[in-house]
PDB file of C-alpha atoms and ligand atoms in Angstrom:
ATOM      1  CA  MET Z   1      78.486 102.327 112.318  1.00 94.00           C
ATOM      2  CA  ASN Z   2      81.013  99.660 111.292  1.00 97.00           C
ATOM      3  CA  LEU Z   3      84.281 101.032 109.940  1.00 98.00           C
ATOM      4  CA  ILE Z   4      87.655  99.744 108.777  1.00 98.00           C
ATOM      5  CA  LEU Z   5      90.848 101.794 108.652  1.00 98.00           C
ATOM      6  CA  LEU Z   6      93.121 100.504 105.945  1.00 97.00           C
ATOM      7  CA  GLY Z   7      96.536 102.000 105.227  1.00 97.00           C
ATOM      8  CA  ALA Z   8     100.202 101.161 105.312  1.00 98.00           C
ATOM      9  CA  PRO Z   9     102.109 100.909 108.575  1.00 98.00           C
ATOM     10  CA  GLY Z  10     102.747 104.450 109.787  1.00 98.00           C
ATOM     11  CA  SER Z  11      99.977 106.001 107.694  1.00 98.00           C
ATOM     12  CA  GLY Z  12      98.204 107.377 110.769  1.00 98.00           C
ATOM     13  CA  LYS Z  13      95.557 104.718 111.426  1.00 98.00           C
ATOM     14  CA  GLY Z  14      96.024 104.697 115.194  1.00 97.00           C
ATOM     15  CA  THR Z  15      96.051 108.504 115.391  1.00 97.00           C
ATOM     16  CA  GLN Z  16      92.823 108.823 113.415  1.00 98.00           C
ATOM     17  CA  ALA Z  17      91.208 105.847 115.147  1.00 98.00           C
ATOM     18  CA  LEU Z  18      91.429 107.562 118.540  1.00 97.00           C
ATOM     19  CA  ARG Z  19      89.503 110.542 117.188  1.00 97.00           C
ATOM     20  CA  LEU Z  20      86.985 108.547 115.188  1.00 97.00           C
ATOM     21  CA  SER Z  21      86.181 106.255 118.066  1.00 97.00           C
ATOM     22  CA  LYS Z  22      85.345 109.341 120.204  1.00 97.00           C
ATOM     23  CA  GLU Z  23      83.426 111.054 117.415  1.00 96.00           C
ATOM     24  CA  PHE Z  24      81.147 108.087 116.761  1.00 96.00           C
ATOM     25  CA  ASN Z  25      81.314 106.516 120.216  1.00 97.00           C
ATOM     26  CA  ILE Z  26      82.404 103.111 118.914  1.00 98.00           C
ATOM     27  CA  PRO Z  27      85.166 100.852 120.249  1.00 98.00           C
ATOM     28  CA  HIS Z  28      88.599 101.101 118.613  1.00 98.00           C
ATOM     29  CA  ILE Z  29      89.785  97.581 117.839  1.00 98.00           C
ATOM     30  CA  SER Z  30      93.489  97.511 116.976  1.00 97.00           C
ATOM     31  CA  THR Z  31      94.981  94.071 116.415  1.00 97.00           C
ATOM     32  CA  GLY Z  32      98.466  95.589 116.817  1.00 96.00           C
ATOM     33  CA  ASP Z  33      97.488  96.948 120.273  1.00 95.00           C
ATOM     34  CA  ILE Z  34      95.949  93.600 121.249  1.00 96.00           C
ATOM     35  CA  PHE Z  35      99.173  91.779 120.313  1.00 96.00           C
ATOM     36  CA  ARG Z  36     101.466  94.322 122.017  1.00 94.00           C
ATOM     37  CA  GLU Z  37      99.421  94.019 125.220  1.00 94.00           C
ATOM     38  CA  ALA Z  38      99.647  90.213 125.028  1.00 96.00           C
ATOM     39  CA  VAL Z  39     103.430  90.429 124.539  1.00 95.00           C
ATOM     40  CA  LEU Z  40     103.733  92.712 127.577  1.00 93.00           C
ATOM     41  CA  THR Z  41     101.694  90.478 129.843  1.00 95.00           C
ATOM     42  CA  GLY Z  42     103.513  87.385 128.536  1.00 96.00           C
ATOM     43  CA  THR Z  43     100.442  85.318 127.586  1.00 96.00           C
ATOM     44  CA  ASP Z  44     100.673  82.350 125.180  1.00 95.00           C
ATOM     45  CA  LEU Z  45      99.247  84.560 122.473  1.00 95.00           C
ATOM     46  CA  GLY Z  46     101.914  87.159 123.194  1.00 96.00           C
ATOM     47  CA  LYS Z  47     104.713  84.612 123.004  1.00 96.00           C
ATOM     48  CA  LYS Z  48     103.458  83.357 119.650  1.00 96.00           C
ATOM     49  CA  ALA Z  49     102.844  86.819 118.184  1.00 96.00           C
ATOM     50  CA  LYS Z  50     106.182  88.302 119.270  1.00 95.00           C
ATOM     51  CA  VAL Z  51     108.201  86.038 116.978  1.00 95.00           C
ATOM     52  CA  PHE Z  52     106.411  87.438 113.935  1.00 96.00           C
ATOM     53  CA  MET Z  53     106.086  91.036 115.090  1.00 94.00           C
ATOM     54  CA  ASP Z  54     109.772  91.461 115.865  1.00 92.00           C
ATOM     55  CA  LYS Z  55     110.634  90.503 112.292  1.00 91.00           C
ATOM     56  CA  GLY Z  56     107.944  92.758 110.839  1.00 92.00           C
ATOM     57  CA  LYS Z  57     106.009  89.735 109.590  1.00 95.00           C
ATOM     58  CA  LEU Z  58     102.283  89.204 109.867  1.00 97.00           C
ATOM     59  CA  VAL Z  59     100.952  87.022 112.644  1.00 98.00           C
ATOM     60  CA  PRO Z  60      99.333  83.945 110.987  1.00 97.00           C
ATOM     61  CA  ASP Z  61      95.749  84.445 109.809  1.00 98.00           C
ATOM     62  CA  GLU Z  62      94.232  81.703 111.961  1.00 95.00           C
ATOM     63  CA  ILE Z  63      95.494  83.369 115.153  1.00 96.00           C
ATOM     64  CA  VAL Z  64      94.369  86.882 114.169  1.00 97.00           C
ATOM     65  CA  VAL Z  65      90.977  85.853 112.836  1.00 97.00           C
ATOM     66  CA  GLY Z  66      90.031  84.003 116.022  1.00 95.00           C
ATOM     67  CA  ILE Z  67      90.862  87.022 118.148  1.00 96.00           C
ATOM     68  CA  VAL Z  68      88.918  89.485 116.026  1.00 97.00           C
ATOM     69  CA  LYS Z  69      85.844  87.243 115.869  1.00 96.00           C
ATOM     70  CA  GLU Z  70      85.798  86.983 119.648  1.00 95.00           C
ATOM     71  CA  ARG Z  71      86.232  90.733 119.989  1.00 96.00           C
ATOM     72  CA  LEU Z  72      83.419  91.578 117.548  1.00 96.00           C
ATOM     73  CA  GLU Z  73      81.025  89.382 119.481  1.00 94.00           C
ATOM     74  CA  LYS Z  74      81.490  91.444 122.653  1.00 95.00           C
ATOM     75  CA  LEU Z  75      78.611  93.616 123.765  1.00 94.00           C
ATOM     76  CA  ASP Z  76      80.340  96.964 123.221  1.00 96.00           C
ATOM     77  CA  ALA Z  77      80.676  96.249 119.488  1.00 96.00           C
ATOM     78  CA  LYS Z  78      76.936  95.683 119.181  1.00 94.00           C
ATOM     79  CA  ASP Z  79      76.169  99.089 117.659  1.00 94.00           C
ATOM     80  CA  GLY Z  80      79.409  99.662 115.818  1.00 97.00           C
ATOM     81  CA  PHE Z  81      83.167  99.219 115.780  1.00 98.00           C
ATOM     82  CA  LEU Z  82      86.288 100.654 114.235  1.00 98.00           C
ATOM     83  CA  LEU Z  83      88.829  98.108 113.027  1.00 98.00           C
ATOM     84  CA  ASP Z  84      92.430  99.386 112.844  1.00 98.00           C
ATOM     85  CA  GLY Z  85      95.019  97.064 111.305  1.00 97.00           C
ATOM     86  CA  PHE Z  86      92.551  94.305 110.410  1.00 98.00           C
ATOM     87  CA  PRO Z  87      92.007  92.829 107.853  1.00 98.00           C
ATOM     88  CA  ARG Z  88      95.522  92.745 106.455  1.00 98.00           C
ATOM     89  CA  THR Z  89      95.252  89.796 104.055  1.00 98.00           C
ATOM     90  CA  ILE Z  90      92.593  88.651 101.613  1.00 98.00           C
ATOM     91  CA  LEU Z  91      91.963  85.612 103.769  1.00 98.00           C
ATOM     92  CA  GLN Z  92      91.287  87.881 106.774  1.00 98.00           C
ATOM     93  CA  ALA Z  93      88.913  89.959 104.652  1.00 98.00           C
ATOM     94  CA  PHE Z  94      86.979  86.838 103.670  1.00 98.00           C
ATOM     95  CA  ALA Z  95      86.820  85.674 107.287  1.00 98.00           C
ATOM     96  CA  LEU Z  96      85.527  89.098 108.301  1.00 98.00           C
ATOM     97  CA  LYS Z  97      82.874  88.993 105.630  1.00 98.00           C
ATOM     98  CA  ASP Z  98      81.622  85.634 106.960  1.00 97.00           C
ATOM     99  CA  GLU Z  99      81.643  86.867 110.539  1.00 97.00           C
ATOM    100  CA  LEU Z 100      79.712  90.050 109.683  1.00 97.00           C
ATOM    101  CA  ALA Z 101      77.138  87.998 107.768  1.00 97.00           C
ATOM    102  CA  LYS Z 102      76.783  85.731 110.793  1.00 96.00           C
ATOM    103  CA  LEU Z 103      76.261  88.735 113.099  1.00 95.00           C
ATOM    104  CA  ASP Z 104      73.958  90.382 110.562  1.00 96.00           C
ATOM    105  CA  LYS Z 105      76.173  93.468 110.316  1.00 96.00           C
ATOM    106  CA  LYS Z 106      77.163  95.608 107.350  1.00 95.00           C
ATOM    107  CA  LEU Z 107      80.330  97.582 106.674  1.00 96.00           C
ATOM    108  CA  LYS Z 108      79.647 101.293 106.481  1.00 94.00           C
ATOM    109  CA  ALA Z 109      82.980 102.353 105.019  1.00 96.00           C
ATOM    110  CA  VAL Z 110      86.564 101.266 104.497  1.00 98.00           C
ATOM    111  CA  ILE Z 111      88.942 104.203 104.770  1.00 98.00           C
ATOM    112  CA  ASP Z 112      92.275 103.905 102.989  1.00 98.00           C
ATOM    113  CA  ILE Z 113      94.757 106.476 104.298  1.00 98.00           C
ATOM    114  CA  GLU Z 114      97.234 107.100 101.479  1.00 98.00           C
ATOM    115  CA  VAL Z 115     100.803 108.098 102.330  1.00 98.00           C
ATOM    116  CA  GLY Z 116     103.943 107.775 100.177  1.00 98.00           C
ATOM    117  CA  GLU Z 117     106.782 105.454 101.086  1.00 97.00           C
ATOM    118  CA  GLN Z 118     109.371 108.070 102.120  1.00 98.00           C
ATOM    119  CA  GLU Z 119     106.851 109.734 104.421  1.00 98.00           C
ATOM    120  CA  LEU Z 120     105.876 106.344 105.898  1.00 98.00           C
ATOM    121  CA  ILE Z 121     109.493 105.589 106.714  1.00 98.00           C
ATOM    122  CA  GLY Z 122     109.889 108.988 108.412  1.00 98.00           C
ATOM    123  CA  ARG Z 123     106.696 108.522 110.395  1.00 98.00           C
ATOM    124  CA  MET Z 124     107.605 105.055 111.663  1.00 98.00           C
ATOM    125  CA  THR Z 125     111.231 105.763 112.518  1.00 98.00           C
ATOM    126  CA  GLY Z 126     110.233 108.990 114.332  1.00 98.00           C
ATOM    127  CA  ARG Z 127     107.362 107.367 116.259  1.00 98.00           C
ATOM    128  CA  ARG Z 128     107.749 107.141 120.038  1.00 98.00           C
ATOM    129  CA  VAL Z 129     105.314 105.474 122.417  1.00 97.00           C
ATOM    130  CA  CYS Z 130     104.726 105.874 126.157  1.00 97.00           C
ATOM    131  CA  VAL Z 131     105.375 102.575 127.957  1.00 95.00           C
ATOM    132  CA  ASP Z 132     102.692 103.404 130.538  1.00 95.00           C
ATOM    133  CA  CYS Z 133      99.698 105.113 128.895  1.00 94.00           C
ATOM    134  CA  LYS Z 134     100.645 104.063 125.305  1.00 93.00           C
ATOM    135  CA  LYS Z 135     100.232 107.610 123.963  1.00 96.00           C
ATOM    136  CA  VAL Z 136     101.869 107.963 120.539  1.00 97.00           C
ATOM    137  CA  TYR Z 137     104.229 110.822 119.679  1.00 98.00           C
ATOM    138  CA  HIS Z 138     106.406 111.752 116.747  1.00 98.00           C
ATOM    139  CA  LEU Z 139     109.807 113.335 117.300  1.00 97.00           C
ATOM    140  CA  ILE Z 140     109.127 115.957 114.607  1.00 97.00           C
ATOM    141  CA  PHE Z 141     105.376 116.039 113.886  1.00 96.00           C
ATOM    142  CA  GLU Z 142     103.959 115.496 117.388  1.00 96.00           C
ATOM    143  CA  PRO Z 143     106.936 116.108 119.678  1.00 97.00           C
ATOM    144  CA  PRO Z 144     106.755 115.537 123.422  1.00 97.00           C
ATOM    145  CA  GLU Z 145     108.084 118.379 125.593  1.00 97.00           C
ATOM    146  CA  ASN Z 146     110.900 116.150 126.713  1.00 95.00           C
ATOM    147  CA  GLN Z 147     112.206 113.561 124.252  1.00 92.00           C
ATOM    148  CA  ASP Z 148     112.326 110.785 126.840  1.00 95.00           C
ATOM    149  CA  TYR Z 149     109.135 111.235 128.861  1.00 98.00           C
ATOM    150  CA  CYS Z 150     105.405 111.325 128.216  1.00 98.00           C
ATOM    151  CA  ASP Z 151     103.676 114.720 128.556  1.00 98.00           C
ATOM    152  CA  ALA Z 152     100.498 113.034 129.756  1.00 97.00           C
ATOM    153  CA  CYS Z 153     101.807 110.695 132.469  1.00 98.00           C
ATOM    154  CA  SER Z 154     105.619 111.125 132.686  1.00 97.00           C
ATOM    155  CA  GLY Z 155     106.064 107.503 131.576  1.00 98.00           C
ATOM    156  CA  ARG Z 156     109.170 106.589 129.602  1.00 98.00           C
ATOM    157  CA  LEU Z 157     109.012 107.023 125.817  1.00 98.00           C
ATOM    158  CA  ILE Z 158     110.391 104.202 123.704  1.00 97.00           C
ATOM    159  CA  GLN Z 159     110.785 103.307 120.058  1.00 96.00           C
ATOM    160  CA  ARG Z 160     108.856 100.188 119.062  1.00 94.00           C
ATOM    161  CA  GLU Z 161     111.272  97.369 118.169  1.00 92.00           C
ATOM    162  CA  ASP Z 162     109.542  97.026 114.775  1.00 95.00           C
ATOM    163  CA  ASP Z 163     109.914 100.773 114.062  1.00 97.00           C
ATOM    164  CA  LYS Z 164     113.675 100.402 113.566  1.00 96.00           C
ATOM    165  CA  ILE Z 165     114.673 100.957 109.969  1.00 96.00           C
ATOM    166  CA  ASP Z 166     115.376  97.365 108.863  1.00 93.00           C
ATOM    167  CA  THR Z 167     112.080  96.045 110.180  1.00 96.00           C
ATOM    168  CA  VAL Z 168     110.253  99.049 108.753  1.00 97.00           C
ATOM    169  CA  ARG Z 169     111.447  98.070 105.275  1.00 96.00           C
ATOM    170  CA  ASN Z 170     110.192  94.486 105.761  1.00 95.00           C
ATOM    171  CA  ARG Z 171     106.824  95.744 106.917  1.00 97.00           C
ATOM    172  CA  LEU Z 172     106.461  97.906 103.822  1.00 97.00           C
ATOM    173  CA  VAL Z 173     107.263  94.971 101.516  1.00 97.00           C
ATOM    174  CA  ILE Z 174     104.726  92.799 103.325  1.00 97.00           C
ATOM    175  CA  TYR Z 175     102.170  95.598 103.157  1.00 98.00           C
ATOM    176  CA  THR Z 176     102.586  95.865  99.381  1.00 98.00           C
ATOM    177  CA  GLU Z 177     102.377  92.120  98.842  1.00 98.00           C
ATOM    178  CA  GLN Z 178      99.658  91.136 101.265  1.00 98.00           C
ATOM    179  CA  THR Z 179      97.580  94.136 102.320  1.00 98.00           C
ATOM    180  CA  LYS Z 180      97.485  96.444  99.307  1.00 97.00           C
ATOM    181  CA  PRO Z 181      95.305  94.023  97.301  1.00 98.00           C
ATOM    182  CA  LEU Z 182      92.548  94.761  99.832  1.00 98.00           C
ATOM    183  CA  ILE Z 183      92.158  98.225  98.326  1.00 98.00           C
ATOM    184  CA  ASP Z 184      90.863  96.711  95.090  1.00 98.00           C
ATOM    185  CA  TYR Z 185      88.808  94.171  96.954  1.00 98.00           C
ATOM    186  CA  TYR Z 186      86.929  96.836  98.928  1.00 98.00           C
ATOM    187  CA  LYS Z 187      86.646  99.064  95.857  1.00 98.00           C
ATOM    188  CA  LYS Z 188      84.757  96.251  94.163  1.00 98.00           C
ATOM    189  CA  GLU Z 189      82.584  95.872  97.255  1.00 96.00           C
ATOM    190  CA  GLY Z 190      81.703  99.550  96.812  1.00 95.00           C
ATOM    191  CA  VAL Z 191      82.742 100.708 100.289  1.00 96.00           C
ATOM    192  CA  LEU Z 192      86.223 102.139  99.751  1.00 97.00           C
ATOM    193  CA  HIS Z 193      87.174 105.780 100.391  1.00 97.00           C
ATOM    194  CA  SER Z 194      90.722 106.928  99.649  1.00 97.00           C
ATOM    195  CA  ILE Z 195      91.956 109.783 101.797  1.00 98.00           C
ATOM    196  CA  ASN Z 196      95.070 111.886 101.314  1.00 98.00           C
ATOM    197  CA  GLY Z 197      97.055 111.030 104.445  1.00 98.00           C
ATOM    198  CA  GLU Z 198      99.839 113.510 103.731  1.00 98.00           C
ATOM    199  CA  GLN Z 199      98.078 116.397 105.444  1.00 98.00           C
ATOM    200  CA  ASP Z 200      98.130 117.394 109.086  1.00 97.00           C
ATOM    201  CA  VAL Z 201      96.182 115.229 111.530  1.00 97.00           C
ATOM    202  CA  GLU Z 202      93.198 117.641 111.683  1.00 98.00           C
ATOM    203  CA  ASN Z 203      92.722 117.788 107.912  1.00 98.00           C
ATOM    204  CA  VAL Z 204      93.030 114.031 107.462  1.00 98.00           C
ATOM    205  CA  PHE Z 205      90.363 113.677 110.156  1.00 98.00           C
ATOM    206  CA  LYS Z 206      88.086 116.200 108.427  1.00 97.00           C
ATOM    207  CA  ASP Z 207      88.384 114.366 105.107  1.00 97.00           C
ATOM    208  CA  ILE Z 208      87.546 111.046 106.746  1.00 98.00           C
ATOM    209  CA  ILE Z 209      84.468 112.530 108.402  1.00 97.00           C
ATOM    210  CA  THR Z 210      83.340 114.036 105.093  1.00 96.00           C
ATOM    211  CA  ALA Z 211      83.785 110.669 103.357  1.00 95.00           C
ATOM    212  CA  ILE Z 212      81.788 108.841 106.036  1.00 93.00           C
ATOM    213  CA  LYS Z 213      79.038 111.455 106.225  1.00 89.00           C
ATOM    214  CA  GLY Z 214      78.676 111.330 102.438  1.00 82.00           C
ATOM    215  CA  GLU Z 215      77.583 107.750 102.970  1.00 58.00           C
ATOM    216  CA  TYR Z 216      74.550 108.928 104.921  1.00 49.00           C
ATOM    217  CA  GLU Z 217      73.075 110.915 102.073  1.00 47.00           C
TER     218      GLU Z 217
HETATM  219  P1  ADP W   1      99.695 103.630 112.173  1.00 78.06           P
HETATM  220  O1  ADP W   1      98.749 103.260 113.293  1.00 78.06           O
HETATM  221  O2  ADP W   1      99.022 103.635 110.841  1.00 78.06           O
HETATM  222  O3  ADP W   1     100.946 102.815 112.167  1.00 78.06           O
HETATM  223  P2  ADP W   1     100.193 106.114 113.709  1.00 78.06           P
HETATM  224  O4  ADP W   1      98.864 106.738 113.901  1.00 78.06           O
HETATM  225  O5  ADP W   1     100.829 105.444 114.867  1.00 78.06           O
HETATM  226  O6  ADP W   1     100.149 105.142 112.423  1.00 78.06           O
HETATM  227  O7  ADP W   1     101.166 107.246 113.128  1.00 78.06           O
HETATM  228  C1  ADP W   1     102.544 106.970 112.814  1.00 78.06           C
HETATM  229  C2  ADP W   1     103.419 108.134 113.308  1.00 78.06           C
HETATM  230  O8  ADP W   1     103.144 109.296 112.515  1.00 78.06           O
HETATM  231  C3  ADP W   1     103.174 108.544 114.757  1.00 78.06           C
HETATM  232  O9  ADP W   1     104.408 108.930 115.316  1.00 78.06           O
HETATM  233  C4  ADP W   1     102.217 109.730 114.648  1.00 78.06           C
HETATM  234  O10 ADP W   1     102.402 110.656 115.708  1.00 78.06           O
HETATM  235  C5  ADP W   1     102.605 110.355 113.311  1.00 78.06           C
HETATM  236  N1  ADP W   1     101.458 110.888 112.556  1.00 78.06           N
HETATM  237  C6  ADP W   1     100.199 110.394 112.470  1.00 78.06           C
HETATM  238  N2  ADP W   1      99.428 111.135 111.637  1.00 78.06           N
HETATM  239  C7  ADP W   1     100.239 112.120 111.155  1.00 78.06           C
HETATM  240  C8  ADP W   1     100.050 113.211 110.230  1.00 78.06           C
HETATM  241  N3  ADP W   1      98.869 113.433 109.631  1.00 78.06           N
HETATM  242  N4  ADP W   1     101.110 114.017 109.980  1.00 78.06           N
HETATM  243  C9  ADP W   1     102.304 113.793 110.577  1.00 78.06           C
HETATM  244  N5  ADP W   1     102.547 112.787 111.442  1.00 78.06           N
HETATM  245  C10 ADP W   1     101.544 111.955 111.733  1.00 78.06           C
HETATM  246  P1  ADP W   2     101.333  99.314 111.976  1.00 78.06           P
HETATM  247  O1  ADP W   2     101.975 100.491 112.586  1.00 78.06           O
HETATM  248  O2  ADP W   2     102.219  98.502 111.079  1.00 78.06           O
HETATM  249  O3  ADP W   2     100.030  99.575 111.321  1.00 78.06           O
HETATM  250  P2  ADP W   2     100.216  97.526 113.986  1.00 78.06           P
HETATM  251  O4  ADP W   2     100.316  98.061 115.349  1.00 78.06           O
HETATM  252  O5  ADP W   2      98.900  97.525 113.318  1.00 78.06           O
HETATM  253  O6  ADP W   2     101.290  98.302 113.158  1.00 78.06           O
HETATM  254  O7  ADP W   2     100.778  96.041 113.919  1.00 78.06           O
HETATM  255  C1  ADP W   2     102.009  95.673 114.504  1.00 78.06           C
HETATM  256  C2  ADP W   2     102.309  94.229 114.159  1.00 78.06           C
HETATM  257  O8  ADP W   2     101.296  93.371 114.709  1.00 78.06           O
HETATM  258  C3  ADP W   2     102.319  93.885 112.669  1.00 78.06           C
HETATM  259  O9  ADP W   2     103.560  94.162 112.050  1.00 78.06           O
HETATM  260  C4  ADP W   2     102.021  92.378 112.703  1.00 78.06           C
HETATM  261  O10 ADP W   2     103.147  91.637 113.093  1.00 78.06           O
HETATM  262  C5  ADP W   2     100.996  92.294 113.842  1.00 78.06           C
HETATM  263  N1  ADP W   2      99.617  92.450 113.329  1.00 78.06           N
HETATM  264  C6  ADP W   2      98.747  93.452 113.620  1.00 78.06           C
HETATM  265  N2  ADP W   2      97.580  93.284 112.977  1.00 78.06           N
HETATM  266  C7  ADP W   2      97.716  92.149 112.246  1.00 78.06           C
HETATM  267  C8  ADP W   2      96.866  91.438 111.341  1.00 78.06           C
HETATM  268  N3  ADP W   2      95.620  91.864 111.064  1.00 78.06           N
HETATM  269  N4  ADP W   2      97.351  90.311 110.769  1.00 78.06           N
HETATM  270  C9  ADP W   2      98.571  89.861 111.050  1.00 78.06           C
HETATM  271  N5  ADP W   2      99.428  90.478 111.866  1.00 78.06           N
HETATM  272  C10 ADP W   2      99.015  91.609 112.473  1.00 78.06           C
HETATM  273 ZN1   ZN W   3     102.103 108.310 129.082  1.00 78.06          ZN
END
């Protein structure tokens, strides 16, 4: 089962991806997570990516595409994968299409999680992340017991640099200009499912499952 989670920054892709990857037993491939890990460990990739990420800009296509291709060729993606945050430009979508053809794989579904702009801003600015186990919270919608520490591992909770309001606005502009056109692209490919993302986490998950299962029949 090969799936893509599309959706604006803050729409709930990461939250749903964790559940979907368990449900279908497929690896969760998040380009954002890959870049954040590279920034933390200070690799060359991390140094390059950080410059773009901090400004809320997209990392250049040629860097992202190479990483995703390598990742899709790993053994654990043999029977399925869940892409979260990739593709984000038409060029990335074309590169993915070529790679899937090369690996003789087909996309099962592209899930677009729809959330309005005001809600997106609230979700991003209220997001907090554990520095140790990377668990994601929200100050209002998914609050930790203590605002500063992770319930799961007691690690420190931080706000992502790019979740501060000014960068959030840039990310939304870039989303509209560069990523939104993918909705039409995948509609034409006949694989798109639009999901109402302004429901609680459980109901968004249920709707995604229903959309994917519909594909079986
Ligand atoms: P993305 O990966 O698309 O940027 P996340 O999954 O990290 O989004 O979610 C963004 C923020 O919104 C997080 O703080 C998360 O806890 C919260 N969140 C996710 N889904 C929902 C939802 N359905 N309702 C309310 N808050 C949500
Ligand atoms: P979001 O919450 O915006 O969905 P992500 O964790 O997916 O955040 O991405 C964080 C940042 O990593 C992006 O703002 C961008 O700089 C970079 N990034 C992630 N995926 C891609 C991609 N497919 N193409 C280019 N840049 C990416
Ligand atoms: Zn933690």
